mmCIF file of C-alpha atoms and ligand atoms in Angstrom:
data_model
loop_
_atom_site.group_PDB
_atom_site.id
_atom_site.type_symbol
_atom_site.label_atom_id
_atom_site.label_comp_id
_atom_site.label_asym_id
_atom_site.label_seq_id
_atom_site.Cartn_x
_atom_site.Cartn_y
_atom_site.Cartn_z
ATOM 1 C CA MET M 1 74.133 89.997 132.761
ATOM 2 C CA PRO M 2 73.335 92.478 129.982
ATOM 3 C CA VAL M 3 71.561 95.792 130.679
ATOM 4 C CA ARG M 4 67.824 95.125 130.915
ATOM 5 C CA GLU M 5 65.410 98.006 130.403
ATOM 6 C CA ALA M 6 61.682 98.614 130.494
ATOM 7 C CA VAL M 7 59.412 101.657 130.290
ATOM 8 C CA ALA M 8 56.029 102.026 131.969
ATOM 9 C CA ALA M 9 53.533 104.836 132.437
ATOM 10 C CA ALA M 10 50.807 105.534 134.986
ATOM 11 C CA HIS M 11 48.206 108.139 135.775
ATOM 12 C CA PRO M 12 47.802 109.648 139.244
ATOM 13 C CA ASN M 13 44.496 109.174 141.046
ATOM 14 C CA ILE M 14 42.211 111.299 143.158
ATOM 15 C CA ALA M 15 40.971 109.721 146.374
ATOM 16 C CA LEU M 16 37.180 109.876 146.758
ATOM 17 C CA ILE M 17 37.484 108.197 150.177
ATOM 18 C CA LYS M 18 40.915 109.037 151.514
ATOM 19 C CA TYR M 19 43.658 107.112 153.225
ATOM 20 C CA TRP M 20 45.360 109.073 155.997
ATOM 21 C CA GLY M 21 47.560 107.440 158.629
ATOM 22 C CA ASP M 22 49.334 104.078 158.606
ATOM 23 C CA ARG M 23 48.717 100.921 160.603
ATOM 24 C CA ASP M 24 52.340 100.024 159.861
ATOM 25 C CA HIS M 25 54.391 103.024 158.803
ATOM 26 C CA ALA M 26 57.449 101.139 157.524
ATOM 27 C CA LEU M 27 55.321 98.863 155.323
ATOM 28 C CA ARG M 28 52.827 101.623 154.422
ATOM 29 C CA VAL M 29 49.878 99.511 155.523
ATOM 30 C CA PRO M 30 47.070 102.088 155.597
ATOM 31 C CA SER M 31 44.922 102.577 158.702
ATOM 32 C CA ASN M 32 41.772 102.677 156.589
ATOM 33 C CA GLY M 33 40.528 101.560 153.187
ATOM 34 C CA SER M 34 40.186 104.088 150.357
ATOM 35 C CA ILE M 35 38.506 104.531 146.975
ATOM 36 C CA SER M 36 39.915 106.533 144.077
ATOM 37 C CA LEU M 37 39.497 107.494 140.472
ATOM 38 C CA THR M 38 42.475 107.036 138.116
ATOM 39 C CA LEU M 39 43.041 110.269 136.181
ATOM 40 C CA SER M 40 43.725 110.260 132.471
ATOM 41 C CA GLY M 41 45.101 113.640 131.353
ATOM 42 C CA LEU M 42 48.017 113.606 133.811
ATOM 43 C CA LYS M 43 50.849 111.107 133.445
ATOM 44 C CA THR M 44 54.258 109.917 134.636
ATOM 45 C CA GLN M 45 56.468 107.784 132.399
ATOM 46 C CA THR M 46 59.394 105.902 133.945
ATOM 47 C CA ARG M 47 62.305 104.065 132.329
ATOM 48 C CA VAL M 48 64.209 101.585 134.491
ATOM 49 C CA GLY M 49 67.400 99.804 133.436
ATOM 50 C CA PHE M 50 69.386 97.356 135.567
ATOM 51 C CA ASP M 51 73.068 97.609 134.657
ATOM 52 C CA PRO M 52 75.604 95.269 136.333
ATOM 53 C CA ASP M 53 78.297 97.921 135.790
ATOM 54 C CA LEU M 54 76.455 100.448 137.974
ATOM 55 C CA ASP M 55 77.417 100.266 141.632
ATOM 56 C CA GLN M 56 74.939 103.001 142.613
ATOM 57 C CA ASP M 57 71.390 103.725 141.508
ATOM 58 C CA GLN M 58 70.831 106.847 139.431
ATOM 59 C CA LEU M 59 67.619 108.855 139.186
ATOM 60 C CA THR M 60 66.591 111.775 137.011
ATOM 61 C CA ILE M 61 63.210 113.491 137.318
ATOM 62 C CA ASN M 62 62.254 115.526 134.247
ATOM 63 C CA GLN M 63 65.894 115.227 133.025
ATOM 64 C CA VAL M 64 67.334 116.702 136.256
ATOM 65 C CA PRO M 65 69.353 114.553 138.727
ATOM 66 C CA ALA M 66 67.105 113.944 141.752
ATOM 67 C CA GLU M 67 67.688 115.173 145.313
ATOM 68 C CA PRO M 68 69.309 112.580 147.664
ATOM 69 C CA ALA M 69 66.030 111.985 149.560
ATOM 70 C CA ALA M 70 64.135 111.083 146.372
ATOM 71 C CA LEU M 71 67.003 108.860 145.186
ATOM 72 C CA GLN M 72 67.027 107.076 148.539
ATOM 73 C CA ARG M 73 63.264 106.433 148.453
ATOM 74 C CA VAL M 74 63.475 105.069 144.897
ATOM 75 C CA GLY M 75 66.575 103.016 145.794
ATOM 76 C CA ARG M 76 64.702 101.359 148.672
ATOM 77 C CA HIS M 77 61.868 100.485 146.303
ATOM 78 C CA LEU M 78 64.318 99.047 143.759
ATOM 79 C CA ASP M 79 65.812 96.952 146.599
ATOM 80 C CA LEU M 80 62.418 95.269 147.068
ATOM 81 C CA ILE M 81 62.352 94.433 143.354
ATOM 82 C CA ARG M 82 65.985 93.256 143.361
ATOM 83 C CA GLU M 83 65.346 91.031 146.388
ATOM 84 C CA ARG M 84 62.380 89.328 144.688
ATOM 85 C CA ALA M 85 64.199 88.925 141.376
ATOM 86 C CA GLY M 86 67.467 87.788 142.983
ATOM 87 C CA ILE M 87 69.546 90.399 141.175
ATOM 88 C CA ARG M 88 72.112 92.883 142.475
ATOM 89 C CA ALA M 89 72.696 95.240 139.555
ATOM 90 C CA GLY M 90 72.453 98.988 140.073
ATOM 91 C CA ALA M 91 69.713 100.781 138.178
ATOM 92 C CA PHE M 92 69.216 103.966 136.250
ATOM 93 C CA VAL M 93 65.740 105.450 136.495
ATOM 94 C CA GLN M 94 64.437 108.247 134.284
ATOM 95 C CA SER M 95 61.072 109.646 135.291
ATOM 96 C CA VAL M 96 59.138 112.242 133.321
ATOM 97 C CA THR M 97 55.980 113.832 134.727
ATOM 98 C CA ASP M 98 53.676 116.188 132.829
ATOM 99 C CA PHE M 99 52.018 117.875 135.855
ATOM 100 C CA PRO M 100 53.259 119.760 138.973
ATOM 101 C CA MET M 101 54.976 117.465 141.495
ATOM 102 C CA GLY M 102 54.838 117.476 145.290
ATOM 103 C CA ALA M 103 51.839 119.832 145.242
ATOM 104 C CA GLY M 104 49.272 117.343 146.476
ATOM 105 C CA LEU M 105 48.363 116.091 143.010
ATOM 106 C CA ALA M 106 49.335 112.482 143.778
ATOM 107 C CA SER M 107 52.550 112.652 141.775
ATOM 108 C CA SER M 108 53.966 109.908 144.033
ATOM 109 C CA ALA M 109 51.081 107.608 143.001
ATOM 110 C CA ALA M 110 51.886 107.887 139.288
ATOM 111 C CA ALA M 111 55.638 107.800 139.984
ATOM 112 C CA PHE M 112 55.656 104.628 142.106
ATOM 113 C CA ALA M 113 53.030 102.800 140.022
ATOM 114 C CA SER M 114 55.097 103.335 136.852
ATOM 115 C CA LEU M 115 58.378 102.616 138.695
ATOM 116 C CA THR M 116 56.991 99.334 140.053
ATOM 117 C CA LEU M 117 55.714 98.142 136.679
ATOM 118 C CA ALA M 118 58.853 99.161 134.746
ATOM 119 C CA GLY M 119 61.180 97.901 137.504
ATOM 120 C CA CYS M 120 59.539 94.472 137.658
ATOM 121 C CA ALA M 121 59.548 94.135 133.852
ATOM 122 C CA ALA M 122 63.229 95.144 133.654
ATOM 123 C CA ALA M 123 64.095 92.667 136.425
ATOM 124 C CA GLY M 124 62.245 89.873 134.612
ATOM 125 C CA LEU M 125 59.645 89.534 137.378
ATOM 126 C CA GLU M 126 56.221 88.470 136.207
ATOM 127 C CA LEU M 127 53.759 89.628 138.834
ATOM 128 C CA GLY M 128 49.977 89.773 138.641
ATOM 129 C CA ARG M 129 48.180 93.111 139.122
ATOM 130 C CA GLN M 130 47.400 92.319 142.771
ATOM 131 C CA GLU M 131 51.053 91.686 143.621
ATOM 132 C CA LEU M 132 52.105 94.764 141.642
ATOM 133 C CA SER M 133 49.582 96.810 143.607
ATOM 134 C CA ALA M 134 50.863 95.567 147.003
ATOM 135 C CA LEU M 135 54.434 96.245 145.885
ATOM 136 C CA ALA M 136 53.606 99.746 144.560
ATOM 137 C CA ARG M 137 52.001 100.474 147.966
ATOM 138 C CA ARG M 138 55.406 99.999 149.624
ATOM 139 C CA GLY M 139 56.710 102.954 147.571
ATOM 140 C CA SER M 140 53.672 105.194 148.080
ATOM 141 C CA GLY M 141 50.349 104.141 149.566
ATOM 142 C CA SER M 142 48.234 105.757 146.863
ATOM 143 C CA ALA M 143 50.384 104.168 144.102
ATOM 144 C CA ALA M 144 48.695 100.833 144.884
ATOM 145 C CA ARG M 145 45.522 102.297 143.318
ATOM 146 C CA SER M 146 47.141 103.679 140.126
ATOM 147 C CA ILE M 147 47.999 100.113 139.058
ATOM 148 C CA TYR M 148 44.315 99.858 138.113
ATOM 149 C CA GLY M 149 42.127 102.100 135.976
ATOM 150 C CA GLY M 150 38.759 103.661 136.668
ATOM 151 C CA PHE M 151 37.268 103.452 140.157
ATOM 152 C CA VAL M 152 39.573 101.541 142.496
ATOM 153 C CA GLU M 153 39.415 100.415 146.111
ATOM 154 C CA LEU M 154 42.528 99.964 148.263
ATOM 155 C CA VAL M 155 41.796 97.419 150.959
ATOM 156 C CA ALA M 156 43.452 98.054 154.321
ATOM 157 C CA GLY M 157 44.397 94.531 155.361
ATOM 158 C CA ALA M 158 46.099 93.285 158.494
ATOM 159 C CA GLY M 159 49.535 93.490 156.919
ATOM 160 C CA ASP M 160 51.632 93.662 153.783
ATOM 161 C CA ASP M 161 50.218 90.701 151.838
ATOM 162 C CA ASP M 162 46.536 91.555 152.142
ATOM 163 C CA SER M 163 46.750 95.333 151.619
ATOM 164 C CA PHE M 164 46.319 95.911 147.897
ATOM 165 C CA ALA M 165 43.947 97.638 145.515
ATOM 166 C CA ARG M 166 41.218 96.043 143.412
ATOM 167 C CA PRO M 167 39.041 97.453 140.657
ATOM 168 C CA LEU M 168 35.591 98.688 141.647
ATOM 169 C CA ALA M 169 34.299 99.920 138.261
ATOM 170 C CA GLU M 170 35.835 100.350 134.796
ATOM 171 C CA PRO M 171 36.719 103.880 133.601
ATOM 172 C CA GLU M 172 33.852 103.705 131.055
ATOM 173 C CA ARG M 173 31.331 103.138 133.815
ATOM 174 C CA TRP M 174 30.900 106.799 134.698
ATOM 175 C CA SER M 175 32.348 109.740 132.743
ATOM 176 C CA ILE M 176 33.080 112.018 135.652
ATOM 177 C CA VAL M 177 35.195 115.075 134.823
ATOM 178 C CA ASP M 178 37.812 116.285 137.316
ATOM 179 C CA LEU M 179 38.599 119.995 136.995
ATOM 180 C CA ILE M 180 41.688 120.466 139.154
ATOM 181 C CA VAL M 181 41.860 124.068 140.269
ATOM 182 C CA LEU M 182 45.493 124.953 140.897
ATOM 183 C CA THR M 183 45.591 127.386 143.776
ATOM 184 C CA ASP M 184 49.318 126.884 144.393
ATOM 185 C CA VAL M 185 51.764 124.637 142.507
ATOM 186 C CA ARG M 186 54.790 125.092 144.778
ATOM 187 C CA PRO M 187 55.941 121.893 146.524
ATOM 188 C CA LYS M 188 54.184 121.630 149.894
ATOM 189 C CA SER M 189 56.221 121.986 153.075
ATOM 190 C CA THR M 190 54.975 118.770 154.727
ATOM 191 C CA GLY M 191 54.693 115.710 152.511
ATOM 192 C CA SER M 192 52.163 112.896 152.914
ATOM 193 C CA THR M 193 54.666 110.470 154.459
ATOM 194 C CA ALA M 194 55.262 112.789 157.439
ATOM 195 C CA GLY M 195 51.528 113.536 157.616
ATOM 196 C CA HIS M 196 50.594 109.840 157.812
ATOM 197 C CA SER M 197 52.945 109.364 160.753
ATOM 198 C CA SER M 198 51.382 112.192 162.761
ATOM 199 C CA ALA M 199 47.715 111.373 161.957
ATOM 200 C CA GLN M 200 47.368 109.374 165.169
ATOM 201 C CA THR M 201 48.193 112.477 167.248
ATOM 202 C CA SER M 202 44.790 113.956 166.345
ATOM 203 C CA PRO M 203 41.996 112.941 168.736
ATOM 204 C CA LEU M 204 39.716 112.947 165.657
ATOM 205 C CA GLN M 205 41.644 110.250 163.765
ATOM 206 C CA ALA M 206 40.163 107.303 165.702
ATOM 207 C CA ALA M 207 36.632 108.531 164.970
ATOM 208 C CA ARG M 208 37.480 109.101 161.293
ATOM 209 C CA VAL M 209 38.959 105.600 160.936
ATOM 210 C CA SER M 210 36.101 103.845 162.749
ATOM 211 C CA ASP M 211 33.534 105.607 160.522
ATOM 212 C CA THR M 212 35.358 104.616 157.306
ATOM 213 C CA PRO M 213 33.356 101.419 156.529
ATOM 214 C CA ARG M 214 30.195 103.564 156.325
ATOM 215 C CA ARG M 215 31.781 106.088 153.945
ATOM 216 C CA LEU M 216 33.342 103.323 151.822
ATOM 217 C CA GLN M 217 29.973 101.623 151.483
ATOM 218 C CA ALA M 218 28.195 104.881 150.578
ATOM 219 C CA CYS M 219 30.869 105.615 147.959
ATOM 220 C CA ARG M 220 30.773 102.084 146.473
ATOM 221 C CA GLU M 221 26.991 102.283 146.178
ATOM 222 C CA ALA M 222 27.083 105.774 144.655
ATOM 223 C CA VAL M 223 29.670 104.707 142.047
ATOM 224 C CA LEU M 224 27.890 101.483 141.122
ATOM 225 C CA ALA M 225 24.527 103.276 140.878
ATOM 226 C CA THR M 226 26.130 106.345 139.196
ATOM 227 C CA ASP M 227 24.281 108.439 141.780
ATOM 228 C CA PHE M 228 26.058 111.830 141.733
ATOM 229 C CA GLU M 229 24.180 113.425 144.613
ATOM 230 C CA ARG M 230 25.097 110.568 146.924
ATOM 231 C CA LEU M 231 28.698 110.616 145.731
ATOM 232 C CA ALA M 232 28.972 114.384 146.260
ATOM 233 C CA GLU M 233 27.779 114.153 149.834
ATOM 234 C CA VAL M 234 30.177 111.430 150.951
ATOM 235 C CA VAL M 235 33.175 112.710 148.956
ATOM 236 C CA GLU M 236 32.986 116.210 150.470
ATOM 237 C CA GLN M 237 32.395 114.843 153.961
ATOM 238 C CA ASP M 238 35.365 112.483 153.641
ATOM 239 C CA SER M 239 37.672 115.260 152.430
ATOM 240 C CA ASN M 240 36.573 117.563 155.255
ATOM 241 C CA MET M 241 37.084 114.796 157.829
ATOM 242 C CA MET M 242 40.650 114.172 156.656
ATOM 243 C CA HIS M 243 41.480 117.892 156.764
ATOM 244 C CA ALA M 244 39.943 118.128 160.244
ATOM 245 C CA VAL M 245 42.388 115.415 161.348
ATOM 246 C CA MET M 246 45.283 117.196 159.645
ATOM 247 C CA MET M 247 44.457 120.526 161.301
ATOM 248 C CA THR M 248 44.169 118.928 164.741
ATOM 249 C CA SER M 249 47.373 116.849 164.572
ATOM 250 C CA SER M 250 50.613 117.729 166.346
ATOM 251 C CA PRO M 251 52.159 119.566 164.648
ATOM 252 C CA PRO M 252 49.020 120.840 162.897
ATOM 253 C CA LEU M 253 48.873 120.642 159.112
ATOM 254 C CA HIS M 254 46.940 123.325 157.261
ATOM 255 C CA TYR M 255 46.837 122.517 153.556
ATOM 256 C CA TRP M 256 43.853 124.727 152.664
ATOM 257 C CA GLN M 257 44.590 128.265 151.571
ATOM 258 C CA PRO M 258 42.117 131.156 151.300
ATOM 259 C CA SER M 259 41.862 130.440 147.553
ATOM 260 C CA SER M 260 41.090 126.745 148.273
ATOM 261 C CA LEU M 261 38.223 127.828 150.556
ATOM 262 C CA ALA M 262 36.920 130.231 147.899
ATOM 263 C CA VAL M 263 36.774 127.365 145.364
ATOM 264 C CA MET M 264 35.024 125.057 147.850
ATOM 265 C CA ALA M 265 32.455 127.757 148.645
ATOM 266 C CA GLN M 266 31.807 128.315 144.948
ATOM 267 C CA VAL M 267 31.336 124.557 144.370
ATOM 268 C CA ARG M 268 28.844 124.357 147.244
ATOM 269 C CA SER M 269 26.946 127.319 145.871
ATOM 270 C CA LEU M 270 26.833 125.811 142.362
ATOM 271 C CA ARG M 271 25.519 122.534 143.757
ATOM 272 C CA ALA M 272 22.835 124.394 145.686
ATOM 273 C CA GLN M 273 21.751 125.762 142.283
ATOM 274 C CA GLY M 274 21.415 122.214 140.943
ATOM 275 C CA VAL M 275 24.822 121.860 139.225
ATOM 276 C CA ALA M 276 26.272 118.335 139.564
ATOM 277 C CA VAL M 277 29.639 119.210 141.089
ATOM 278 C CA CYS M 278 31.488 118.468 144.335
ATOM 279 C CA TYR M 279 34.973 119.118 145.686
ATOM 280 C CA THR M 280 37.721 117.060 147.252
ATOM 281 C CA VAL M 281 41.183 118.141 148.399
ATOM 282 C CA ASP M 282 44.226 115.878 148.913
ATOM 283 C CA ALA M 283 47.341 116.771 150.919
ATOM 284 C CA GLY M 284 47.790 120.162 149.274
ATOM 285 C CA PRO M 285 45.883 123.364 148.539
ATOM 286 C CA ASN M 286 44.598 122.444 145.062
ATOM 287 C CA VAL M 287 40.905 121.651 144.738
ATOM 288 C CA HIS M 288 39.543 118.822 142.609
ATOM 289 C CA CYS M 289 36.081 119.759 141.319
ATOM 290 C CA LEU M 290 34.356 116.550 140.233
ATOM 291 C CA CYS M 291 31.395 117.064 137.945
ATOM 292 C CA LEU M 292 29.199 115.377 135.378
ATOM 293 C CA PRO M 293 30.149 116.184 131.751
ATOM 294 C CA GLU M 294 26.909 118.139 131.196
ATOM 295 C CA ALA M 295 27.775 120.377 134.193
ATOM 296 C CA GLU M 296 31.336 121.190 133.073
ATOM 297 C CA SER M 297 30.641 124.483 131.302
ATOM 298 C CA ARG M 298 28.580 125.815 134.223
ATOM 299 C CA VAL M 299 31.320 124.786 136.652
ATOM 300 C CA ARG M 300 33.956 126.522 134.521
ATOM 301 C CA GLY M 301 31.707 129.575 134.343
ATOM 302 C CA GLY M 302 31.343 129.630 138.137
ATOM 303 C CA LEU M 303 35.092 129.219 138.673
ATOM 304 C CA ALA M 304 35.826 132.033 136.214
ATOM 305 C CA HIS M 305 34.410 134.492 138.779
ATOM 306 C CA LEU M 306 37.314 133.686 141.121
ATOM 307 C CA SER M 307 40.673 135.265 140.401
ATOM 308 C CA LEU M 308 42.676 132.072 139.877
ATOM 309 C CA GLU M 309 46.404 132.452 139.382
ATOM 310 C CA PHE M 310 47.497 129.066 138.104
ATOM 311 C CA GLY M 311 44.717 127.730 135.913
ATOM 312 C CA ILE M 312 42.770 124.499 135.779
ATOM 313 C CA LEU M 313 43.862 120.984 134.743
ATOM 314 C CA ARG M 314 41.280 118.600 133.302
ATOM 315 C CA ALA M 315 41.198 114.854 133.875
ATOM 316 C CA VAL M 316 38.754 112.033 133.136
ATOM 317 C CA PRO M 317 38.638 108.368 134.218
ATOM 318 C CA GLY M 318 41.633 106.561 132.737
ATOM 319 C CA PRO M 319 43.389 103.171 132.565
ATOM 320 C CA GLY M 320 45.737 101.519 135.043
ATOM 321 C CA ALA M 321 49.535 101.511 134.691
ATOM 322 C CA TRP M 322 50.831 100.100 131.394
ATOM 323 C CA LEU M 323 54.086 99.002 129.786
ATOM 324 C CA VAL M 324 55.167 101.328 126.978
HETATM 325 C C1 DP6 D 1 45.740 112.732 151.031
HETATM 326 O O1 DP6 D 1 50.142 107.947 148.965
HETATM 327 O O2 DP6 D 1 50.882 110.341 148.998
HETATM 328 O O3 DP6 D 1 46.315 111.813 148.917
HETATM 329 O O4 DP6 D 1 52.616 106.675 150.996
HETATM 330 O O5 DP6 D 1 53.583 108.721 151.988
HETATM 331 O O6 DP6 D 1 53.453 108.497 149.487
HETATM 332 P P1 DP6 D 1 52.849 108.149 150.843
HETATM 333 O O7 DP6 D 1 51.435 108.840 150.918
HETATM 334 P P2 DP6 D 1 50.417 109.142 149.753
HETATM 335 O O8 DP6 D 1 49.141 109.520 150.644
HETATM 336 C C2 DP6 D 1 47.947 109.826 150.063
HETATM 337 C C3 DP6 D 1 47.236 110.805 150.907
HETATM 338 C C4 DP6 D 1 46.039 111.457 150.245
HETATM 339 C C5 DP6 D 1 44.800 110.580 150.337
HETATM 340 C C6 DP6 D 1 44.743 109.420 149.393
HETATM 341 O O9 DP6 D 1 45.273 109.511 148.263
HETATM 342 O O10 DP6 D 1 44.112 108.427 149.756
#
């Protein structure tokens, strides 16, 4: 078999309604459904080549050989692709990301969405988007959503086959701007995978999960009606509920930092003055400030009053993963 290569790229996504905790940890079947926005402006590009002469997989991230744990996680994902394609060749994987990794900016979503698409293409597997999404989920839960563009819903099914993402609205539907305030870009000490497995230890998790259908419905309606006020309310509540679970888990996880709280307070104050902005925070200290395009300069003006060390990234609704 000759060497077969493919290159794919994907954007990360920001969860508007968040997934936290797994129904099946090994299969990454989420305990609750989620809705996200795929973020153009940040990107991971991944090259995968299957080479029969390689007896071990190789992985570089931004041109540097990866740590054993990352190589192992990618190797397990490649095994799923190899099993389906009926091939045994080792693979080389080169992944290049243009934003900080492991800092709660969903780098694993962009990484595993692009790895899944490139890996399947290199292995000669022709999968539909739904199958690609379910497969990407096995690498990283949120990666299932980055297969699609725009507003995306990840359905929490009963098991592996029925837990995949589906598009909710095209990127053009609503030009929301995401100003990502970087409060700390160092890799976080507890990653999402460990966090998902301890979610159930919080007495608040059961209440959060059982209330999810209500939040999902409010978010779907807000997106489809492009109703920012409604979106803001449910997005902030959902983020706060997830962090309440994190903080009350054993061991407790505190991702917010004083600077994160300062940004959230500023966003709330701007909204009270009529500015269309809201915040949401993933598993890290950085704060996503979602706003309408006409509010962007006022939001930037408000944030300029805070002494921010690391700057602001800008993202807008973007497309799903694509072959390069
Ligand atoms: C807080 O998809 O990063 O961003 O499957 O372990 O890679 P793994 O988890 P991951 O979890 C996402 C957690 C979140 C919320 C969300 O994106 O829905």
